[in-house]
DNA sequence: CGACAACAAGAACAGTTGTTCATGTCGGCG
DNA sequence: CGCCGACATGAACAACTGTTCTTGTTGTCG
């Protein structure tokens, strides 16, 4: 288990072709953008007919919403699990949270890109729902940082805003990372974990 | 000269309506995305006719290319000037470069958003040209970081990749900053300059 | 069996897209 | 004056858009 394959984001749902459609939509929205990709593109990618898409999702916009919800669920799950398995101190927790986040970005690069670039095309209701869900993940980082700032581990004067800077940099990995590049998944995670701790003016290994 | 007004990105060119069109295109691409905005939207925003746009730009894609070129020129100009006016040591130069970059992002928020989100819709030639131009700006930061790493001011073990992390975070400011929010332009610049120096494990004021 | 819900496909519709064309006005230069 | 390039416009086109409708095939539960 050294090199992860680019697994599909959505594995299975109750319905026959829902996962196939969702993954095809992710692919289409990722490569051509939400407005650049047509429902016909999605149908072709999913190997089904145009009209059949509407048996699963009532509109293109709702399809995007579903894709983004799956991506967000997976991210949040990974981060929460990483924090649970980390030690009690803020630096360890932050380190593992960042590593998990970087892992998600690398494993689901396209999903990360779509999540950051295409959210604004959601209908207002779906967008606010998704944003608040995303804020919940960000709050996990903020909570850790607050704790670390309170007990003196992080000495940055800007603890309140640092999470945004860290998460921005991590998410942006999706826009330049190449699987065949010089940096491995593990190296990247290590690198950004150190960036985060340093930015917070916290304790650094060695 | 305390509060800057949101100045137009393009001030004037030789041709009668070129600047108006470019700014209207920036606005349209910014609010609805490249594929979401139509040439009719741009024409309406510029107060001219649809067909007249083609007297200035041969295609929608070239129009986007022109907008992005103007944005990039302005950014590069600001950063270079800031570095020139800074001291000789790497920490001072980096600090001023970051402050200038943050200033650009705040002053031209929409342009920054378009530059990061819509580059991929350029035709291959225009995209590679623009990317290499953007890399030149990034190289300014990398050069400073290299120097600081060489003379011991920056102690990060990841000097070679740190510029990308810093610039990602700075560019992302455009996606959340609000003029009427809690952070002023100057505070933001100060904050991100310190983030950058801390991330590089360099010397911090106080 | 019969009924019903889930799933599937093709044809069609009304609106929008980027782009082109024909035509016209205008101001300056020879 | 006459010419020409820059600027401007409305109409038109062929292609594509998201969505709906109609029809048909399943498989499962009573």
XYZ file of C-alpha atoms (C1' of nucleotides) in Angstrom:
472
model
C 0.000 0.000 0.000
C 2.552 2.552 -1.031
C 1.082 4.213 -4.125
C -2.603 4.981 -3.938
C -4.578 4.671 -7.107
C -6.757 7.636 -8.022
C -9.855 6.129 -6.519
C -13.268 7.355 -7.541
C -14.729 9.851 -5.139
C -18.152 8.235 -4.940
C -18.088 4.512 -4.414
C -21.677 3.378 -4.307
C -25.149 4.521 -3.386
C -28.452 2.749 -3.227
C -29.325 3.537 -6.818
C -28.049 1.673 -9.806
C -26.077 4.290 -11.688
C -25.879 7.166 -9.260
C -22.205 6.722 -8.439
C -21.258 6.416 -12.095
C -23.112 9.612 -12.907
C -21.629 11.496 -9.973
C -18.106 10.512 -10.913
C -18.699 11.379 -14.545
C -20.080 14.747 -13.484
C -17.044 15.349 -11.306
C -14.788 14.563 -14.222
C -16.725 16.764 -16.632
C -17.035 19.719 -14.265
C -13.373 19.342 -13.398
C -12.020 19.399 -16.916
C -14.378 21.879 -18.563
C -15.848 23.772 -15.622
C -19.479 23.783 -14.561
C -20.669 26.086 -17.297
C -18.317 24.640 -19.867
C -19.487 21.090 -19.338
C -22.852 20.103 -20.739
C -25.275 17.528 -19.476
C -24.537 15.666 -22.681
C -20.896 15.507 -21.661
C -21.868 14.046 -18.324
C -24.158 11.512 -19.945
C -21.467 10.435 -22.368
C -18.964 10.081 -19.539
C -21.386 8.010 -17.533
C -22.266 5.846 -20.521
C -25.935 6.608 -20.312
C -28.477 8.805 -22.051
C -29.009 12.494 -21.545
C -32.572 12.152 -20.375
C -31.719 9.438 -17.912
C -29.673 11.874 -15.869
C -32.928 13.530 -14.903
C -34.148 10.302 -13.348
C -31.375 10.800 -10.786
C -30.984 14.560 -10.419
C -33.617 17.187 -11.080
C -31.200 19.706 -12.583
C -27.589 20.314 -13.509
C -27.193 22.549 -10.515
C -28.449 19.879 -8.118
C -26.052 17.442 -9.706
C -23.180 19.764 -8.884
C -24.522 20.137 -5.366
C -24.537 16.370 -4.915
C -20.980 16.050 -6.187
C -19.751 18.740 -3.825
C -21.564 17.237 -0.884
C -19.850 13.905 -1.407
C -16.458 15.601 -1.688
C -17.001 17.588 1.463
C -18.176 14.576 3.418
C -15.064 12.651 2.511
C -12.772 15.535 3.435
C -14.440 16.175 6.755
C -14.402 12.495 7.614
C -10.689 12.204 6.932
C -9.783 15.281 8.947
C -11.900 14.349 11.942
C -10.517 10.847 12.035
C -6.960 12.160 11.848
C -7.527 14.508 14.757
C -9.077 11.758 16.852
C -6.079 9.532 16.314
C -3.592 12.294 17.128
C -2.244 13.166 20.563
C -3.811 15.629 22.936
C -1.548 18.582 22.234
C -2.437 21.165 19.635
C 0.750 20.856 17.562
C 0.261 17.098 17.064
C -3.389 17.535 16.228
C -2.712 20.317 13.770
C 0.048 18.340 12.174
C -2.183 15.330 11.604
C -5.102 17.444 10.437
C -2.938 19.123 7.819
C -1.488 15.816 6.721
C -4.965 14.389 6.291
C -6.134 17.431 4.362
C -3.163 17.265 2.029
C -3.855 13.566 1.546
C -7.393 14.312 0.473
C -6.295 16.995 -1.956
C -3.820 14.641 -3.578
C -6.178 11.673 -3.685
C -9.078 13.733 -4.980
C -7.407 16.494 -6.872
C -10.248 17.081 -9.297
C -12.818 17.128 -6.530
C -10.789 19.735 -4.682
C -10.564 21.897 -7.787
C -14.282 21.652 -8.437
C -15.043 22.348 -4.793
C -13.030 25.554 -4.805
C -13.817 26.839 -8.294
C -17.418 25.911 -8.982
C -19.203 26.427 -5.681
C -20.402 29.796 -6.806
C -22.559 28.294 -9.528
C -24.806 26.573 -7.012
C -28.237 27.935 -6.334
C -28.180 30.183 -3.261
C -29.707 27.608 -0.930
C -27.333 24.848 -1.909
C -24.405 27.181 -1.735
C -25.077 28.402 1.767
C -25.654 24.839 2.897
C -22.372 23.744 1.416
C -20.440 26.724 2.697
C -21.624 26.144 6.231
C -20.586 22.520 5.902
C -17.178 23.606 4.688
C -16.905 26.101 7.515
C -17.436 23.224 9.917
C -14.262 21.596 8.628
C -12.411 24.873 8.854
C -13.671 25.230 12.414
C -11.850 22.040 13.328
C -8.597 23.731 12.410
C -9.582 26.939 14.169
C -10.395 25.079 17.353
C -6.992 23.405 17.390
C -5.250 26.685 16.698
C -7.186 28.449 19.447
C -6.169 25.789 21.912
C -2.538 25.981 20.857
C -2.557 29.753 21.115
C -4.122 29.599 24.568
C -1.578 27.195 26.026
C 1.348 28.987 24.428
C 2.324 26.412 21.823
C 1.484 28.746 18.932
C 2.896 32.218 19.397
C 1.509 33.898 16.270
C -0.289 37.166 17.003
C -2.784 36.304 14.272
C -4.152 33.010 15.518
C -7.696 33.958 14.687
C -7.052 34.214 10.947
C -4.250 31.737 10.413
C -6.494 28.779 9.572
C -7.681 30.492 6.420
C -4.144 31.054 5.209
C -3.138 27.461 5.872
C -6.217 25.923 4.296
C -5.887 28.152 1.233
C -2.371 26.953 0.599
C -3.346 23.324 1.094
C -6.320 23.529 -1.242
C -4.197 25.211 -3.885
C -2.020 22.125 -4.077
C -4.738 20.684 -6.282
C -3.997 23.248 -8.958
C -0.349 22.368 -9.472
C 0.333 18.901 -8.085
C 1.250 16.210 -10.595
C 1.370 12.566 -9.664
C 4.539 12.052 -11.667
C 6.253 15.101 -10.220
C 9.173 15.321 -7.828
C 7.118 15.349 -4.631
C 5.476 12.234 -3.276
C 2.216 12.248 -1.376
C 4.018 11.729 1.904
C 6.638 14.372 1.282
C 3.969 16.899 0.431
C 2.028 16.152 3.586
C 5.171 16.468 5.661
C 6.111 19.719 3.981
C 2.774 21.412 4.493
C 2.495 20.194 8.078
C 5.756 21.978 8.795
C 4.667 25.070 6.888
C 1.563 25.201 9.056
C 3.407 24.810 12.342
C 6.002 27.371 11.317
C 3.358 29.840 10.177
C 1.717 29.510 13.576
C 5.089 30.120 15.187
C 4.822 26.812 16.960
C 7.310 24.094 17.884
C 9.182 22.491 14.993
C 10.724 19.041 14.956
C 14.549 18.951 15.140
C -4.776 58.753 0.947
C -6.100 56.306 3.461
C -8.885 54.373 1.722
C -8.237 53.397 -1.894
C -11.172 53.367 -4.194
C -11.629 50.200 -6.269
C -9.884 51.614 -9.306
C -10.422 50.101 -12.708
C -7.731 47.677 -13.721
C -7.232 49.055 -17.204
C -6.905 52.814 -17.363
C -6.433 53.694 -20.985
C -5.077 52.380 -24.249
C -4.638 53.957 -27.640
C -8.042 52.869 -28.878
C -11.252 54.605 -28.091
C -13.212 52.020 -26.145
C -10.667 49.327 -25.439
C -10.293 50.069 -21.750
C -14.054 50.211 -21.238
C -14.460 46.848 -22.918
C -11.626 45.265 -20.982
C -13.012 46.430 -17.679
C -16.500 45.283 -18.602
C -15.117 41.905 -19.595
C -13.268 41.647 -16.306
C -16.454 42.415 -14.451
C -18.508 39.932 -16.466
C -15.955 37.114 -16.282
C -15.542 37.790 -12.594
C -19.167 37.600 -11.620
C -20.407 34.879 -13.968
C -17.222 33.073 -14.966
C -15.741 32.898 -18.438
C -18.205 30.342 -19.759
C -21.091 31.776 -17.805
C -20.632 35.274 -19.175
C -21.696 35.940 -22.739
C -20.294 38.406 -25.204
C -23.668 40.115 -24.968
C -23.095 40.583 -21.250
C -19.742 42.168 -21.951
C -21.230 44.448 -24.598
C -23.988 45.535 -22.263
C -21.491 46.242 -19.501
C -19.336 48.269 -21.855
C -22.324 50.175 -23.207
C -21.652 49.178 -26.774
C -22.976 46.732 -29.302
C -22.202 43.045 -29.503
C -20.635 43.186 -32.919
C -18.446 46.115 -32.012
C -16.518 43.960 -29.577
C -15.097 42.147 -32.575
C -13.598 45.383 -33.842
C -11.343 45.232 -30.790
C -10.818 41.541 -30.070
C -11.046 38.706 -32.557
C -12.674 36.268 -30.146
C -13.978 35.839 -26.616
C -10.922 33.839 -25.732
C -8.543 36.573 -26.914
C -10.534 39.056 -24.902
C -9.917 36.993 -21.794
C -6.252 36.757 -22.704
C -6.001 40.533 -22.952
C -7.699 41.014 -19.587
C -5.357 38.579 -17.909
C -2.306 40.132 -19.501
C -3.211 43.534 -18.100
C -3.784 42.070 -14.652
C -0.492 40.251 -14.691
C 1.410 43.308 -15.842
C 0.046 45.367 -13.024
C 0.863 42.722 -10.429
C 4.384 42.202 -11.670
C 5.004 45.916 -11.801
C 3.898 46.416 -8.219
C 5.968 43.554 -6.866
C 9.118 44.546 -8.707
C 8.858 48.130 -7.595
C 8.352 47.051 -3.984
C 11.439 44.869 -4.065
C 13.513 47.648 -5.554
C 12.504 50.013 -2.808
C 13.210 47.496 -0.053
C 16.492 46.927 1.718
C 19.184 44.549 0.614
C 18.403 41.700 2.991
C 16.075 38.903 1.988
C 13.649 39.277 4.902
C 12.973 42.940 4.095
C 12.590 42.225 0.409
C 10.242 39.336 0.996
C 8.232 41.350 3.426
C 7.738 44.176 0.939
C 7.040 41.809 -1.922
C 4.304 40.087 0.058
C 2.847 43.398 1.133
C 2.729 44.575 -2.460
C 1.136 41.345 -3.618
C -1.526 41.540 -0.932
C -2.132 45.130 -1.945
C -2.758 44.104 -5.510
C -5.140 41.332 -4.491
C -7.149 43.723 -2.374
C -7.165 46.527 -4.935
C -8.000 44.198 -7.816
C -9.912 41.428 -6.167
C -11.953 40.500 -9.204
C -8.900 40.477 -11.449
C -7.154 38.130 -9.047
C -10.135 35.805 -9.005
C -10.372 35.748 -12.772
C -6.632 35.246 -13.084
C -6.689 32.188 -10.859
C -9.989 30.629 -11.910
C -10.308 31.256 -15.622
C -6.804 30.843 -16.993
C -7.598 27.342 -18.062
C -10.135 28.520 -20.603
C -7.485 30.230 -22.686
C -6.338 28.674 -25.906
C -3.183 26.633 -25.341
C -0.835 29.241 -26.805
C -2.235 32.092 -24.771
C -2.269 29.987 -21.660
C 1.359 28.955 -21.857
C 2.342 32.540 -22.590
C 0.447 33.770 -19.574
C 1.653 31.006 -17.294
C 5.252 31.746 -18.122
C 4.600 35.392 -17.407
C 3.074 34.474 -14.094
C 6.001 32.213 -13.315
C 8.277 35.202 -13.790
C 6.539 36.950 -10.923
C 6.755 33.832 -8.814
C 10.457 33.647 -9.654
C 10.956 36.992 -7.966
C 9.781 35.467 -4.722
C 11.833 32.324 -5.279
C 14.967 34.335 -5.871
C 14.525 36.223 -2.621
C 13.824 33.023 -0.733
C 16.886 31.334 -2.219
C 19.053 34.201 -1.139
C 17.610 34.191 2.352
C 18.090 30.454 2.626
C 21.685 30.738 1.451
C 22.685 33.379 3.972
C 20.880 31.662 6.815
C 18.037 34.142 7.313
C 15.401 31.552 6.330
C 15.924 28.230 8.018
C 13.091 26.241 6.413
C 14.214 22.928 4.929
C 11.725 23.437 2.089
C 12.918 26.731 0.654
C 12.559 25.514 -2.899
C 8.778 25.037 -2.633
C 7.784 27.636 -0.093
C 7.020 30.373 -2.616
C 4.146 28.393 -4.012
C 2.555 27.964 -0.602
C 2.898 31.649 0.214
C 1.580 32.882 -3.107
C -1.358 30.476 -2.958
C -2.449 31.835 0.366
C -2.073 35.423 -0.794
C -4.033 34.874 -3.989
C -6.794 33.155 -2.054
C -7.410 36.348 -0.122
C -9.382 37.466 -3.154
C -11.968 34.779 -2.549
C -12.956 35.845 0.937
C -11.875 39.449 1.551
C -14.612 42.000 1.994
C -13.919 45.705 1.980
C -16.318 46.281 4.839
C -14.882 43.440 6.917
C -12.818 43.572 10.078
C -9.415 43.644 8.403
C -8.075 46.739 6.709
C -5.826 46.651 3.687
C -2.788 47.494 5.779
C -3.545 44.987 8.511
C -3.943 42.246 5.944
C -0.636 43.061 4.302
C 1.087 43.118 7.679
C -0.485 39.829 8.670
C 0.498 37.966 5.517
C 4.008 39.387 5.539
C 4.475 37.870 8.975
C 2.879 34.579 7.906
C 5.393 34.409 5.075
C 8.407 35.141 7.233
C 7.259 32.678 9.881
C 6.578 29.975 7.303
C 10.097 30.427 6.011
C 11.369 30.141 9.583
C 12.948 33.539 9.276
C 13.427 36.464 11.658
C 10.232 37.973 13.100
C 9.826 41.491 14.429
C 9.555 41.568 18.220
C -50.886 -12.920 -12.717
C -51.046 -7.623 -12.194
C -49.342 -3.436 -10.512
C -46.100 -0.329 -9.631
C -41.774 1.966 -9.040
C -37.148 2.354 -10.824
C -34.589 2.793 -14.827
C -33.717 3.766 -19.627
C -33.749 6.125 -24.317
C -34.991 9.282 -28.383
C -37.183 13.224 -30.052
C -38.385 17.654 -29.515
C -38.474 22.647 -27.758
C -37.421 27.195 -26.832
C -33.701 29.966 -25.671
C -28.848 31.241 -25.854
C -24.227 30.915 -27.687
C -19.990 32.923 -30.459
C -19.244 34.722 -34.686
C -20.008 36.897 -39.317
C -21.926 40.080 -42.680
C -23.575 44.100 -44.786
C -24.007 48.652 -44.033
C -23.138 53.009 -42.279
C -20.953 57.099 -39.830
C -17.159 59.703 -38.658
C -12.661 62.293 -38.576
C -8.311 63.266 -40.496
C -4.845 63.311 -44.248
C -3.458 63.798 -49.236
C -12.861 67.672 -52.307
C -12.071 62.226 -51.992
C -10.284 58.459 -49.746
C -9.473 55.421 -46.072
C -9.092 53.346 -41.751
C -11.209 53.274 -37.230
C -15.434 52.736 -35.078
C -20.211 51.421 -34.725
C -24.670 48.885 -35.465
C -28.625 45.349 -36.272
C -29.734 41.232 -38.448
C -28.736 36.709 -39.273
C -26.762 31.884 -38.680
C -25.691 27.434 -37.294
C -24.575 25.094 -33.261
C -25.455 24.039 -28.718
C -27.842 24.633 -24.125
C -30.906 22.562 -20.074
C -35.047 20.519 -19.677
C -39.400 17.967 -20.763
C -42.301 14.573 -22.947
C -43.468 10.207 -24.554
C -42.633 5.695 -24.681
C -40.667 1.487 -23.328
C -38.263 -2.053 -20.492
C -37.348 -4.072 -16.473
C -37.622 -6.468 -11.819
C -39.972 -6.965 -7.514
C -43.659 -7.212 -4.291
C -48.672 -8.370 -3.318
